Amino acid sequence: MCRKAHFIVGCIFGKMLRSEKWVGHHQEVFKAVIAVLRALIPIAKKYPHKPKNSMDTLIHFQVKSFLCNMSLWTWCDMISKDGIHDKKPSLVAFPIDVFVPTLRRLGMMDLLDEDWNMYGSWDQILDNIAQIGDVPLSRVNADVVLTEKSNFWKKARNSSCCRRMSRNYSFGEPAPQCFQYFSKCSVDLCCNVEIAKKPHQHRCPKCYYFHFCSDACKDYADAFGLHDCDFTPPEKAAVIKKEMEAYLGLNKKKKVSKHEICNFCRTKRDDLPPSGTLLQCTGCERVAYVSAHSFCFFDILIDH
């Protein structure tokens, strides 16, 4: 099906857009291409990632892989400088105002490119579109977010691919990216990224490279043998662990407060016992409390 889409878009539509005979129908051709891209969105919504359902998540990944390839071979021919835009002046008035929002929506759903390697991350795709467009390409806040996300996805998937290549083929010493921490879920097709406030549920305590956002992703990795823990040497695992802890803030120390009195029990700094320390809230940094459990009840609470 992906090859058929590539044939229709790249060969038939592409030739129509390169032909002077079809100049009067170029916008209709672009509308047809955009309609194909937009038709992928409801299909993706019909098969969502379900964290607690392994079978539905397996189907989600299969459908997502298909949609990514359908999308890629539909839009990449439309922005290729070696194709419909190679003539100067171009015969095609590229509809950026409609095309870019459609790609942006697909990008947010991680449906533009399975590994983000055809043109690169979102900012590189926009740069390429700007070179072929007839009007200036304005950036919006969503572009900043999508650029950040696509870079996460791209680097993590490249690292996973590099590990597979190094494990299955003899290329000398594995590349450094094989042993780096990446915040994306370790299942390639999953786009979930962990943050300090929401770390992933499952993490390998031996290699620390592999972590999974849900039970379904862990089951998927186990079923397909994705967790190659023994490939990571112990010294590399220690480095990955440090990177992970730094990213998630697990080794972050509570700040010693500049205040002179606890805002809860009213104990002054000079009156604290040896086991007590006056700390401040790491969120607002305006509230001070005593660290000793027996001295101040607030220490047993999470920062407000």
Coordinates of C-alpha atoms in Angstrom, one line a residue:
M1 CA 0.0 0.0 0.0
C2 CA 2.8 2.4 0.8
R3 CA 4.5 1.7 -2.5
K4 CA 1.2 2.4 -4.3
A5 CA 0.8 5.7 -2.5
H6 CA 4.4 6.6 -3.5
F7 CA 3.6 5.6 -7.1
I8 CA 0.4 7.7 -7.2
V9 CA 1.9 10.8 -5.4
G10 CA 5.5 10.6 -6.7
C11 CA 4.9 9.4 -10.2
I12 CA 1.5 10.5 -11.3
F13 CA 0.9 13.6 -9.2
G14 CA 4.6 14.5 -9.5
K15 CA 4.5 14.4 -13.3
M16 CA 1.4 16.4 -13.3
L17 CA 3.0 19.1 -11.2
R18 CA 6.1 19.2 -13.4
S19 CA 4.1 19.5 -16.6
E20 CA 3.0 22.9 -18.1
K21 CA -0.1 21.2 -19.5
W22 CA -1.4 20.7 -16.0
V23 CA -0.7 24.2 -14.6
G24 CA -4.4 25.0 -14.4
H25 CA -4.9 21.9 -12.2
H26 CA -1.9 22.1 -9.8
Q27 CA -3.9 23.4 -6.9
E28 CA -6.4 20.6 -7.3
V29 CA -3.5 18.1 -7.2
F30 CA -2.2 19.6 -4.0
K31 CA -5.6 19.4 -2.5
A32 CA -5.7 15.7 -3.3
V33 CA -2.3 15.2 -1.6
I34 CA -3.4 17.1 1.5
A35 CA -6.6 15.1 1.6
V36 CA -4.6 11.9 1.7
L37 CA -2.5 13.2 4.5
R38 CA -5.5 14.4 6.6
A39 CA -7.2 11.0 6.1
L40 CA -4.4 9.4 8.1
I41 CA -5.3 11.3 11.3
P42 CA -8.7 9.7 12.1
I43 CA -7.2 6.3 11.4
A44 CA -4.4 6.9 14.0
K45 CA -7.0 8.1 16.5
K46 CA -9.0 4.9 16.0
Y47 CA -6.0 2.8 17.2
P48 CA -4.5 4.6 20.2
H49 CA -1.7 3.5 22.5
K50 CA -3.3 1.8 25.5
P51 CA -0.9 1.5 28.4
K52 CA -2.6 -1.4 30.1
N53 CA -3.6 -3.4 27.0
S54 CA -0.7 -5.2 25.3
M55 CA -2.7 -6.5 22.4
D56 CA -4.3 -3.1 21.5
T57 CA -0.9 -1.5 21.9
L58 CA 0.7 -4.0 19.5
I59 CA -2.0 -3.2 16.9
H60 CA -1.3 0.5 17.6
F61 CA 2.3 0.1 16.8
Q62 CA 1.6 -1.8 13.6
V63 CA -0.9 0.7 12.4
K64 CA 1.4 3.6 13.3
S65 CA 4.3 2.1 11.3
F66 CA 2.0 1.8 8.3
L67 CA 0.7 5.4 8.7
C68 CA 4.2 6.8 9.1
N69 CA 5.4 5.2 5.9
M70 CA 2.2 6.3 4.1
S71 CA 2.7 9.8 5.3
L72 CA 6.4 10.0 4.5
W73 CA 6.1 8.8 0.9
T74 CA 3.2 11.3 0.4
W75 CA 4.7 14.5 1.7
C76 CA 8.4 14.1 1.0
D77 CA 7.9 14.1 -2.8
M78 CA 6.0 17.3 -2.5
I79 CA 8.9 19.2 -0.9
S80 CA 11.8 17.5 -2.8
K81 CA 13.9 20.1 -4.6
D82 CA 14.9 17.5 -7.2
G83 CA 11.4 16.9 -8.2
I84 CA 8.5 19.3 -8.9
H85 CA 10.5 22.3 -7.6
D86 CA 13.7 21.8 -9.8
K87 CA 12.6 24.3 -12.5
K88 CA 13.4 28.0 -12.1
P89 CA 10.9 29.7 -11.9
S90 CA 8.9 26.9 -10.5
L91 CA 5.6 26.0 -12.2
V92 CA 4.1 25.2 -8.8
A93 CA 2.7 27.7 -6.4
F94 CA 3.3 25.7 -3.2
P95 CA 0.4 26.0 -0.8
I96 CA 2.4 26.5 2.4
D97 CA -0.6 28.0 4.3
V98 CA -2.4 24.6 4.1
F99 CA 0.4 22.1 3.7
V100 CA 2.5 23.1 6.8
P101 CA -0.4 23.0 9.3
T102 CA -1.3 19.5 8.0
L103 CA 2.3 18.4 8.5
R104 CA 2.4 20.0 11.9
R105 CA -0.6 18.1 13.0
L106 CA 0.9 14.8 11.8
G107 CA 4.2 15.7 13.4
M108 CA 2.6 16.2 16.8
M109 CA 1.1 12.7 16.4
D110 CA 4.6 11.4 15.4
L111 CA 3.3 10.3 12.0
L112 CA 5.6 12.2 9.7
D113 CA 8.6 9.9 9.6
E114 CA 9.1 6.7 11.5
D115 CA 12.7 7.6 12.6
W116 CA 12.9 11.3 11.5
N117 CA 15.9 10.7 9.3
M118 CA 14.5 11.6 5.8
Y119 CA 14.9 15.3 6.3
G120 CA 15.7 15.4 10.0
S121 CA 13.7 16.9 12.9
W122 CA 10.8 19.3 12.4
D123 CA 13.0 22.5 12.2
Q124 CA 15.0 20.9 9.3
I125 CA 11.7 20.0 7.5
L126 CA 10.5 23.6 7.9
D127 CA 13.9 24.9 6.6
N128 CA 13.5 22.7 3.5
I129 CA 9.9 23.8 2.9
A130 CA 11.0 27.5 3.3
Q131 CA 13.5 27.0 0.5
I132 CA 10.9 25.9 -2.0
G133 CA 8.0 28.1 -0.9
D134 CA 7.0 31.3 -2.6
V135 CA 6.0 33.1 0.6
P136 CA 7.9 33.6 3.9
L137 CA 7.4 30.7 6.4
S138 CA 6.4 32.0 9.8
R139 CA 7.1 29.9 12.9
V140 CA 4.7 29.5 15.7
N141 CA 5.1 28.2 19.3
A142 CA 4.0 24.7 18.2
D143 CA 7.0 24.5 16.0
V144 CA 9.3 25.0 19.0
V145 CA 7.6 22.2 20.9
L146 CA 7.5 19.9 17.9
T147 CA 11.2 20.6 17.1
E148 CA 12.1 19.6 20.7
K149 CA 10.0 16.5 20.6
S150 CA 11.2 15.3 17.2
N151 CA 14.8 15.7 18.3
F152 CA 14.1 13.5 21.3
W153 CA 12.4 10.9 19.1
K154 CA 15.1 11.0 16.4
K155 CA 18.1 10.7 18.8
A156 CA 16.6 7.9 20.8
R157 CA 15.6 5.9 17.7
N158 CA 19.0 6.4 16.2
S159 CA 20.6 5.1 19.4
S160 CA 18.4 2.0 19.4
C161 CA 19.2 1.4 15.7
C162 CA 22.9 1.8 16.4
R163 CA 22.8 -0.7 19.2
R164 CA 21.1 -3.3 17.0
M165 CA 23.7 -2.8 14.3
S166 CA 26.6 -3.0 16.7
R167 CA 25.2 -6.1 18.3
N168 CA 24.3 -8.0 15.1
Y169 CA 27.3 -6.9 13.0
S170 CA 31.0 -6.4 13.6
F171 CA 31.7 -2.7 13.2
G172 CA 34.4 -2.3 15.8
E173 CA 33.7 -0.4 19.0
P174 CA 30.0 0.6 19.5
A175 CA 29.3 4.3 19.0
P176 CA 29.0 6.5 22.1
Q177 CA 25.3 7.0 21.5
C178 CA 24.7 3.3 22.2
F179 CA 25.3 4.0 25.8
Q180 CA 23.6 7.3 26.4
Y181 CA 20.5 8.0 28.4
F182 CA 17.4 9.0 26.3
S183 CA 14.2 10.1 27.9
K184 CA 11.9 8.5 25.3
C185 CA 10.3 5.1 26.0
S186 CA 12.7 2.4 24.8
V187 CA 10.1 0.9 22.4
D188 CA 11.1 2.6 19.1
L189 CA 7.5 3.4 17.9
C190 CA 6.4 4.7 21.2
C191 CA 6.8 8.5 21.5
N192 CA 6.2 8.9 25.2
V193 CA 9.0 11.0 26.9
E194 CA 9.5 10.9 30.6
I195 CA 9.9 14.0 32.7
A196 CA 10.9 14.6 36.3
K197 CA 7.2 14.9 37.4
K198 CA 6.2 11.8 35.5
P199 CA 9.0 9.2 35.3
H200 CA 8.4 6.0 33.4
Q201 CA 7.0 3.0 35.3
H202 CA 9.5 0.4 34.4
R203 CA 13.3 0.8 34.3
C204 CA 16.0 -1.9 34.1
P205 CA 18.1 -1.7 37.3
K206 CA 21.0 -3.4 35.6
C207 CA 21.7 -1.4 32.4
Y208 CA 19.4 1.7 33.0
Y209 CA 19.3 2.2 29.2
F210 CA 15.9 0.6 28.9
H211 CA 12.8 2.1 30.5
F212 CA 9.2 1.7 29.5
C213 CA 6.3 4.1 29.9
S214 CA 3.7 1.4 30.5
D215 CA 3.0 -2.3 31.1
A216 CA 2.0 -2.6 27.5
C217 CA 5.3 -1.3 26.2
K218 CA 7.3 -3.5 28.6
D219 CA 5.3 -6.6 27.4
Y220 CA 6.0 -5.5 23.8
A221 CA 9.7 -5.3 24.4
D222 CA 9.8 -8.6 26.1
A223 CA 7.8 -10.3 23.3
F224 CA 10.1 -9.0 20.6
G225 CA 13.4 -9.3 22.5
L226 CA 14.1 -5.6 22.5
H227 CA 15.7 -5.5 25.9
D228 CA 19.4 -6.4 25.2
C229 CA 20.5 -5.6 28.7
D230 CA 23.7 -7.7 28.5
F231 CA 25.0 -5.5 25.6
T232 CA 25.6 -2.6 28.1
P233 CA 28.9 -2.9 30.1
P234 CA 28.7 -2.2 33.8
E235 CA 30.8 1.0 33.5
K236 CA 28.5 2.3 30.8
A237 CA 25.4 1.4 32.9
A238 CA 26.8 3.6 35.7
V239 CA 27.2 6.5 33.3
I240 CA 23.6 6.1 32.0
K241 CA 22.3 5.9 35.5
K242 CA 24.0 9.3 36.4
E243 CA 22.6 10.9 33.2
M244 CA 19.2 9.6 34.1
E245 CA 19.3 10.8 37.7
A246 CA 20.5 14.2 36.6
Y247 CA 17.7 14.5 34.0
L248 CA 15.0 13.4 36.4
G249 CA 16.5 15.4 39.3
L250 CA 16.8 12.4 41.5
N251 CA 20.1 13.5 43.0
K252 CA 18.9 17.1 43.5
K253 CA 19.5 18.2 47.1
K254 CA 17.1 20.3 49.0
K255 CA 18.1 23.9 49.3
V256 CA 19.2 25.2 52.6
S257 CA 16.8 28.1 53.4
K258 CA 18.0 31.7 53.7
H259 CA 15.2 32.3 56.1
E260 CA 15.9 32.5 59.8
I261 CA 12.7 30.9 61.2
C262 CA 10.5 27.9 60.3
N263 CA 7.2 29.1 58.8
F264 CA 5.3 26.2 60.5
C265 CA 6.6 25.6 64.0
R266 CA 8.3 29.0 64.3
T267 CA 11.6 27.5 65.4
K268 CA 14.5 29.8 64.9
R269 CA 17.7 28.6 63.0
D270 CA 19.8 29.1 66.1
D271 CA 17.5 26.9 68.2
L272 CA 17.6 23.9 65.9
P273 CA 18.9 20.6 67.2
P274 CA 22.0 19.0 65.6
S275 CA 19.8 16.8 63.4
G276 CA 17.7 19.7 62.1
T277 CA 18.2 21.9 59.1
L278 CA 16.1 24.8 57.9
L279 CA 15.1 24.0 54.3
Q280 CA 13.1 25.9 51.8
C281 CA 10.4 24.8 49.4
T282 CA 12.0 23.9 46.0
G283 CA 8.9 25.2 44.2
C284 CA 8.3 28.7 45.4
E285 CA 11.4 29.2 47.5
R286 CA 9.4 31.4 49.9
V287 CA 8.5 28.9 52.6
A288 CA 11.0 27.5 55.1
Y289 CA 10.6 24.4 57.2
V290 CA 12.7 22.3 59.6
S291 CA 14.0 19.0 58.3
A292 CA 13.9 17.1 61.6
H293 CA 10.7 14.9 61.7
S294 CA 10.4 15.1 65.4
F295 CA 10.7 18.9 65.3
C296 CA 8.4 20.0 62.5
F297 CA 5.5 18.1 61.0
F298 CA 5.9 19.8 57.6
D299 CA 8.9 17.7 56.6
I300 CA 6.8 14.6 56.1
L301 CA 4.8 16.5 53.5
I302 CA 5.7 16.9 49.8
D303 CA 6.7 20.4 48.8
H304 CA 3.4 22.3 48.4

